[in-house]
JSON list of C-alpha atoms in Angstrom, two decimals:
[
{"chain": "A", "resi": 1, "resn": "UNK", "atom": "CA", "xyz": [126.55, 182.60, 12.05]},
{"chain": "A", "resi": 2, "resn": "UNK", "atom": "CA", "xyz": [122.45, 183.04, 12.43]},
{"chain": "A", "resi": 3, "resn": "UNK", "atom": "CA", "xyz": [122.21, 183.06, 8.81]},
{"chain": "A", "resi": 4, "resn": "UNK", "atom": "CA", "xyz": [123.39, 179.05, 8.58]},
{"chain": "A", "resi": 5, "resn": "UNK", "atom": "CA", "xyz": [121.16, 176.48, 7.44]},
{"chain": "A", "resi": 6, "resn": "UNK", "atom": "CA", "xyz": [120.74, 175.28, 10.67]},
{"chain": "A", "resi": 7, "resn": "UNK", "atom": "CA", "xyz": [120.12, 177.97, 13.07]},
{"chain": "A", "resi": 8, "resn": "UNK", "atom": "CA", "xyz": [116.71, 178.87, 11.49]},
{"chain": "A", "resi": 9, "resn": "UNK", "atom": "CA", "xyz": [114.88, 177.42, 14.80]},
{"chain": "A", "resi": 10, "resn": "UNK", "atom": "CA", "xyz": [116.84, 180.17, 16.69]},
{"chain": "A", "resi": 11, "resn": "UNK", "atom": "CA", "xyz": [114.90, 182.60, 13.95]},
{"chain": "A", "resi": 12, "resn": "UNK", "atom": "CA", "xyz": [111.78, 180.69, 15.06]},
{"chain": "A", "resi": 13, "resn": "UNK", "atom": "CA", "xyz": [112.65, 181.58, 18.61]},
{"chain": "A", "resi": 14, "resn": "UNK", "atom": "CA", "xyz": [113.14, 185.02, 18.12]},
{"chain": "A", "resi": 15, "resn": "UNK", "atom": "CA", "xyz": [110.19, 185.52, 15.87]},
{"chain": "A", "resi": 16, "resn": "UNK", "atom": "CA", "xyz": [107.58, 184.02, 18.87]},
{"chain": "A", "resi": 17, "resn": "UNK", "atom": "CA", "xyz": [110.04, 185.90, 21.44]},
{"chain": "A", "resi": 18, "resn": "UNK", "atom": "CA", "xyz": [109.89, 189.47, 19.77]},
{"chain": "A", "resi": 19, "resn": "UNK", "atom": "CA", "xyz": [106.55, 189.76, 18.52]},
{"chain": "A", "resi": 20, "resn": "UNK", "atom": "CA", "xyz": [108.17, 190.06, 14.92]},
{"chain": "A", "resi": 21, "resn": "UNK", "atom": "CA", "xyz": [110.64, 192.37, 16.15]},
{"chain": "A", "resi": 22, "resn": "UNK", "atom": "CA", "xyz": [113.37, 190.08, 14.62]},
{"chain": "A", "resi": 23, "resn": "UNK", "atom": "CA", "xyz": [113.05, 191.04, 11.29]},
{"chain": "A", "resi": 24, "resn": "UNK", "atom": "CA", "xyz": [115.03, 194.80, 12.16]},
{"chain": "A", "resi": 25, "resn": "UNK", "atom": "CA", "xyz": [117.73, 192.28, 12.91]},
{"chain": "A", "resi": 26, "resn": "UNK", "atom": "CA", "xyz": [117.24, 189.71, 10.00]},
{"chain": "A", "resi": 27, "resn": "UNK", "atom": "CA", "xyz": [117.45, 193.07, 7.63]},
{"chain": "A", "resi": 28, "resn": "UNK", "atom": "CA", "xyz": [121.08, 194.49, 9.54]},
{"chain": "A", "resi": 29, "resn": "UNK", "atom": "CA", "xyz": [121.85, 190.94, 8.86]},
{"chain": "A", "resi": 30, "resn": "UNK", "atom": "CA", "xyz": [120.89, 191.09, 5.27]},
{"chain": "A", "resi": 31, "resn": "UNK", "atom": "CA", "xyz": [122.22, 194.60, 4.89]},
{"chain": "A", "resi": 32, "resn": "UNK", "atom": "CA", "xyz": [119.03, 196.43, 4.34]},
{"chain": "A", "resi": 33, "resn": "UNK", "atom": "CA", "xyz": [118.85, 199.04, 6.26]},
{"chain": "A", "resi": 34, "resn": "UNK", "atom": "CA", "xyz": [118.78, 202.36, 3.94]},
{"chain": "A", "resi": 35, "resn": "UNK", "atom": "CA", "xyz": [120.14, 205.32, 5.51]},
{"chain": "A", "resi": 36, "resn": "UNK", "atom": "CA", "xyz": [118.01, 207.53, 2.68]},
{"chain": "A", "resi": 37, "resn": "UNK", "atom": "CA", "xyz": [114.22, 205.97, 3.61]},
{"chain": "A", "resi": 38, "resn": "UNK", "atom": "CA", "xyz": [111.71, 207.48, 5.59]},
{"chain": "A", "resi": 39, "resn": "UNK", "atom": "CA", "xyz": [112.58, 205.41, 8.70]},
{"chain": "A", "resi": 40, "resn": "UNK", "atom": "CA", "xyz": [116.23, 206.16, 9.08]},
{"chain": "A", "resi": 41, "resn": "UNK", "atom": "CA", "xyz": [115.01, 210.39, 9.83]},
{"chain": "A", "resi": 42, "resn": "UNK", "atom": "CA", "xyz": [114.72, 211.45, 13.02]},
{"chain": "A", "resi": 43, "resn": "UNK", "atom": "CA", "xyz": [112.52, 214.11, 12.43]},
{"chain": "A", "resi": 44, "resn": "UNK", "atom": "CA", "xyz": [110.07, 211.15, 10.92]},
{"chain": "A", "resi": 45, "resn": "UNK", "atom": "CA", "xyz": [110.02, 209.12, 14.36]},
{"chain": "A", "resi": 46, "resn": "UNK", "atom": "CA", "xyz": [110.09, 212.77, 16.78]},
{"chain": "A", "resi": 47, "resn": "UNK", "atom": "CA", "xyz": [106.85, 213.89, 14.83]},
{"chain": "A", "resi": 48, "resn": "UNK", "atom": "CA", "xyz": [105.41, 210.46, 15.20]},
{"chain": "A", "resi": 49, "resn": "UNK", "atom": "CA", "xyz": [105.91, 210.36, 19.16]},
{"chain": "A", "resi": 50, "resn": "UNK", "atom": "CA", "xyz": [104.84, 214.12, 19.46]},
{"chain": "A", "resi": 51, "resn": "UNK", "atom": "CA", "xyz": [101.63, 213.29, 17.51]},
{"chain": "A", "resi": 52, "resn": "UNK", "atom": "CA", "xyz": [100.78, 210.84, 20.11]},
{"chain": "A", "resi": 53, "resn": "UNK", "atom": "CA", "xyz": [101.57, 207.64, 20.38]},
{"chain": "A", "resi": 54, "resn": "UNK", "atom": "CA", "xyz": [99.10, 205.99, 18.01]},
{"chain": "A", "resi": 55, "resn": "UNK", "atom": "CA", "xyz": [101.32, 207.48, 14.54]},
{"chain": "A", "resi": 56, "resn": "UNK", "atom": "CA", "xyz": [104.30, 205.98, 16.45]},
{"chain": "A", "resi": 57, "resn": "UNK", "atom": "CA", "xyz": [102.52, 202.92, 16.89]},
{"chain": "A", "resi": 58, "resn": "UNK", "atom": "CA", "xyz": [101.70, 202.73, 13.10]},
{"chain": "A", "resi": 59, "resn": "UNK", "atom": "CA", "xyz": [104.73, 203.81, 12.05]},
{"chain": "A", "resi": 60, "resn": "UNK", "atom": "CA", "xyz": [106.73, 201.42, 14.02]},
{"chain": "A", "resi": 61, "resn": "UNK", "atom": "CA", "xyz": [104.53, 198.22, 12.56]},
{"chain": "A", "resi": 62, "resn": "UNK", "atom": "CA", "xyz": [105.01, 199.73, 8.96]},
{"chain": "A", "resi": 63, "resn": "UNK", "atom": "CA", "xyz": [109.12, 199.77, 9.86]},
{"chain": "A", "resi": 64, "resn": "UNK", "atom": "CA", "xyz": [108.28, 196.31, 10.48]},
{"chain": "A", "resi": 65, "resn": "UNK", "atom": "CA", "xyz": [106.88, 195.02, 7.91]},
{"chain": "A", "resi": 66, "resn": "UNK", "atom": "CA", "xyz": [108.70, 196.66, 5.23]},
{"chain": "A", "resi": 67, "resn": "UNK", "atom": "CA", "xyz": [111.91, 195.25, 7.01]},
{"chain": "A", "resi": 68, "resn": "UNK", "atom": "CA", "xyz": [110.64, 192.08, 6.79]},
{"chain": "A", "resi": 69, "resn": "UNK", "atom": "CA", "xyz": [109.55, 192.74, 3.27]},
{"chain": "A", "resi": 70, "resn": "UNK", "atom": "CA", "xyz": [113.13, 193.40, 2.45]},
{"chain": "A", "resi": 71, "resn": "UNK", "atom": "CA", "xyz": [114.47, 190.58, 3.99]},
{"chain": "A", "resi": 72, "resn": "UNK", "atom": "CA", "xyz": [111.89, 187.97, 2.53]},
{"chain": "A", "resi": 73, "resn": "UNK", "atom": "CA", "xyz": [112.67, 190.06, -1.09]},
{"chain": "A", "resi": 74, "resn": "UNK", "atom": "CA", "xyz": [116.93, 189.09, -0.38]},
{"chain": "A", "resi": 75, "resn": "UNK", "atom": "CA", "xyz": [116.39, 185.51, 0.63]},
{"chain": "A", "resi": 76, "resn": "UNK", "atom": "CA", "xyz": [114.35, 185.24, -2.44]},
{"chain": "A", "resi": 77, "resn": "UNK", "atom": "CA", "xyz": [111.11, 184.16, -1.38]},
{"chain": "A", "resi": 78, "resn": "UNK", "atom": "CA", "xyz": [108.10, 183.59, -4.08]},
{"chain": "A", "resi": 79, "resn": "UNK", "atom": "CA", "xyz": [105.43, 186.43, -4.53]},
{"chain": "A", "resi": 80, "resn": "UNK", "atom": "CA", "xyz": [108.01, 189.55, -4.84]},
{"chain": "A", "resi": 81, "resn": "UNK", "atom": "CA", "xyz": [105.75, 191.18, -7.17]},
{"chain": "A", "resi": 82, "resn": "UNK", "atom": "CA", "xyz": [102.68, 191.20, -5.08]},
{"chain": "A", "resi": 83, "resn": "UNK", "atom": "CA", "xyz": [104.76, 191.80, -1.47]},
{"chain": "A", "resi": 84, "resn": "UNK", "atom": "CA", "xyz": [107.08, 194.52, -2.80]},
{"chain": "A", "resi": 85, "resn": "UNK", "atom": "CA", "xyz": [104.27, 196.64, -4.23]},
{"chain": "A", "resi": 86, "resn": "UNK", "atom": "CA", "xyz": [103.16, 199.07, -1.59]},
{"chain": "A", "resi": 87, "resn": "UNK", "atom": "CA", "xyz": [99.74, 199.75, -3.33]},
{"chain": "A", "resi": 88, "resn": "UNK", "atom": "CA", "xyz": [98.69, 195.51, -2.33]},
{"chain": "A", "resi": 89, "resn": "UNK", "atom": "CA", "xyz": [99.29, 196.67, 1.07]},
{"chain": "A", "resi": 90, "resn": "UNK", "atom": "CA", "xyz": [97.06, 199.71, 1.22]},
{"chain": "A", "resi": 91, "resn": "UNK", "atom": "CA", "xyz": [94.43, 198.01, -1.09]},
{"chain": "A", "resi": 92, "resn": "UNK", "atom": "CA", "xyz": [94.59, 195.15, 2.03]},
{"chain": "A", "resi": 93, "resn": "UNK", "atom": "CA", "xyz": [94.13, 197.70, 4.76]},
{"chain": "A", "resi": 94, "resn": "UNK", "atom": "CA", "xyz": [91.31, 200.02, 2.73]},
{"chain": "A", "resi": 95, "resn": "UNK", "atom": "CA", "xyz": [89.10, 196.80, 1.79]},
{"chain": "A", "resi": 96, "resn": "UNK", "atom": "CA", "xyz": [87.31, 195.89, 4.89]},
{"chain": "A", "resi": 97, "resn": "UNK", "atom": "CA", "xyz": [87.17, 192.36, 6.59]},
{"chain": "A", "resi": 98, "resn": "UNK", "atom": "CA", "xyz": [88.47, 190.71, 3.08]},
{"chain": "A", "resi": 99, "resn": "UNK", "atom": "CA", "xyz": [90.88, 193.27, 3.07]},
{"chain": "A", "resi": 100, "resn": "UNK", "atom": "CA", "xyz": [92.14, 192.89, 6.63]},
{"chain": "A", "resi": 101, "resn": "UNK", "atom": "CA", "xyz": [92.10, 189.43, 6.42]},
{"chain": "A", "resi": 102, "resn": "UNK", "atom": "CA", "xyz": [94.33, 189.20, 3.33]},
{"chain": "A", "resi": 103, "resn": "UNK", "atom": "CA", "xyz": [96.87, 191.35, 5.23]},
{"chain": "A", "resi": 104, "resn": "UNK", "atom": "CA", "xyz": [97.15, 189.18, 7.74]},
{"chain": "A", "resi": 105, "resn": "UNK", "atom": "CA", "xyz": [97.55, 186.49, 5.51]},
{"chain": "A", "resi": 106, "resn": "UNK", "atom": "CA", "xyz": [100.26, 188.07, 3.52]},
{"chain": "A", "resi": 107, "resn": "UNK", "atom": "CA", "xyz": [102.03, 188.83, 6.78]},
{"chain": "A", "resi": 108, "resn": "UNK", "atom": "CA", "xyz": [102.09, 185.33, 8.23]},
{"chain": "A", "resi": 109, "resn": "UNK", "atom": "CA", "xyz": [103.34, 184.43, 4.58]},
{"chain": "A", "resi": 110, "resn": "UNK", "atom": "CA", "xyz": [106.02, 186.12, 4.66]},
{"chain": "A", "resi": 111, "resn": "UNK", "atom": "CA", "xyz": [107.15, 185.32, 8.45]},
{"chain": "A", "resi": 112, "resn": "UNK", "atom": "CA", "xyz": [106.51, 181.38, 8.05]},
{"chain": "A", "resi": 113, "resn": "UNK", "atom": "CA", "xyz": [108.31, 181.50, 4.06]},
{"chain": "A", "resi": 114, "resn": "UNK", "atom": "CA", "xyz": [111.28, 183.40, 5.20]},
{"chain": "A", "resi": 115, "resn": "UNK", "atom": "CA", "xyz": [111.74, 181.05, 8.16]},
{"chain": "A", "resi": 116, "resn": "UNK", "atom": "CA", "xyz": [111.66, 178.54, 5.18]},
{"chain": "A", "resi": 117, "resn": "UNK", "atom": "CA", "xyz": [113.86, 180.07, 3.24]},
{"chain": "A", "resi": 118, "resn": "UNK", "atom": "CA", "xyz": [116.41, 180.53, 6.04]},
{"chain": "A", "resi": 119, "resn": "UNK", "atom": "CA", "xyz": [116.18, 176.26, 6.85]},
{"chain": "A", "resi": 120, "resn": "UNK", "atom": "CA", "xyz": [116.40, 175.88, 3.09]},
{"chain": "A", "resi": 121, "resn": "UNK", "atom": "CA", "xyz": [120.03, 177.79, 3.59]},
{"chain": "A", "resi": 122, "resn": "UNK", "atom": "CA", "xyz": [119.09, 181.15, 1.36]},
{"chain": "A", "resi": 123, "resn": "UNK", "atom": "CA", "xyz": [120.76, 182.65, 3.96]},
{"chain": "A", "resi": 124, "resn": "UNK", "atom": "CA", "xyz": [124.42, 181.15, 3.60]},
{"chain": "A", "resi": 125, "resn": "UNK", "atom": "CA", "xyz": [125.07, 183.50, 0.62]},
{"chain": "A", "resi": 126, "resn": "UNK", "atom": "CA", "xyz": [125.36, 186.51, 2.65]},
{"chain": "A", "resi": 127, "resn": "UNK", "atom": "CA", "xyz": [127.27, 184.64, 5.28]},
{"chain": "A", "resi": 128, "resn": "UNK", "atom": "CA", "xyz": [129.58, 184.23, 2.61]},
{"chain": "A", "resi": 129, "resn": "UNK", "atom": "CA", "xyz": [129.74, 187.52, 1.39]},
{"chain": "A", "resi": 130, "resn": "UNK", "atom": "CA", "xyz": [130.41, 189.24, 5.06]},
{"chain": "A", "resi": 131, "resn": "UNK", "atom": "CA", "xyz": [133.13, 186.65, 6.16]},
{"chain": "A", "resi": 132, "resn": "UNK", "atom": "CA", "xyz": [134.71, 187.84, 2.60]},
{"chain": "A", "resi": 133, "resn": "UNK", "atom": "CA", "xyz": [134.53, 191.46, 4.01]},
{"chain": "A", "resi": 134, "resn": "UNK", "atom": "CA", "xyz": [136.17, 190.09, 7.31]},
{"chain": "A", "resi": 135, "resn": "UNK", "atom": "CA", "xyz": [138.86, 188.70, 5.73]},
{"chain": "A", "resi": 136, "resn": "UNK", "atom": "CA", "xyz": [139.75, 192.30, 2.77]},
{"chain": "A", "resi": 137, "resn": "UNK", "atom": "CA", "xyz": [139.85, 194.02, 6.27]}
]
């Protein structure tokens, strides 16, 4: 039901709400969540919080951001080749000020163009597909 044309202000919402914690959601909604990447190992996130909390930290904001990347990469927004590629990422946080300030950039990109792309209705499709899963079941 969230993924409908017209519930992309309640996306809005929970974008300002959760600090960009709604992508982990958009991405279950999108189905994806990989059970084989670094972030779905416990041992990852335990060695993270035992390391202190700044690794955590990082490693929690790079969980978000590549969910987000994900999700902008399913409801096809424009720039996959630059946003998918991990090495534009790293080159953005290695270059200083420039750098940084093309990160942040890219970031609000891809939150304002996937809130686009989800009031254009890219998001319907994969309604579609799961109420066809429903329905086999």
């Amino acid at each position: 039901m969230l993924l409908k044309k017209q519930n992309w202000w309640v996306w809005l919402i929970l974008w300002i709400v959760s600090g960009g914690g709604h992508a982990v959601f958009l991405s279950i909604l999108l189905d994806n969540y990989d059970e084989e990447a670094w972030y779905a190992q416990k041992k990852n996130w335990i060695l993270g919080l035992v390391c202190l909390l700044i690794p955590f930290g990082i490693m929690l904001f790079v969980f978000l951001i590549d969910m987000l990347i994900q999700a902008a990469a399913k409801l096809e927004v424009p720039g996959k080749e630059w946003y998918l590629s991990p090495f534009v990422w790293i080159a953005c946080l290695i270059v200083p000020i420039f750098g940084w300030i093309a990160f942040v950039i890219a970031f609000l990109y891809l939150e304002i163009a996937t809130l686009v792309a989800l009031a254009h209705g890219k998001g319907e499709k994969y309604l579609e597909n799961k109420e066809k899963d429903i329905e086999n079941i």
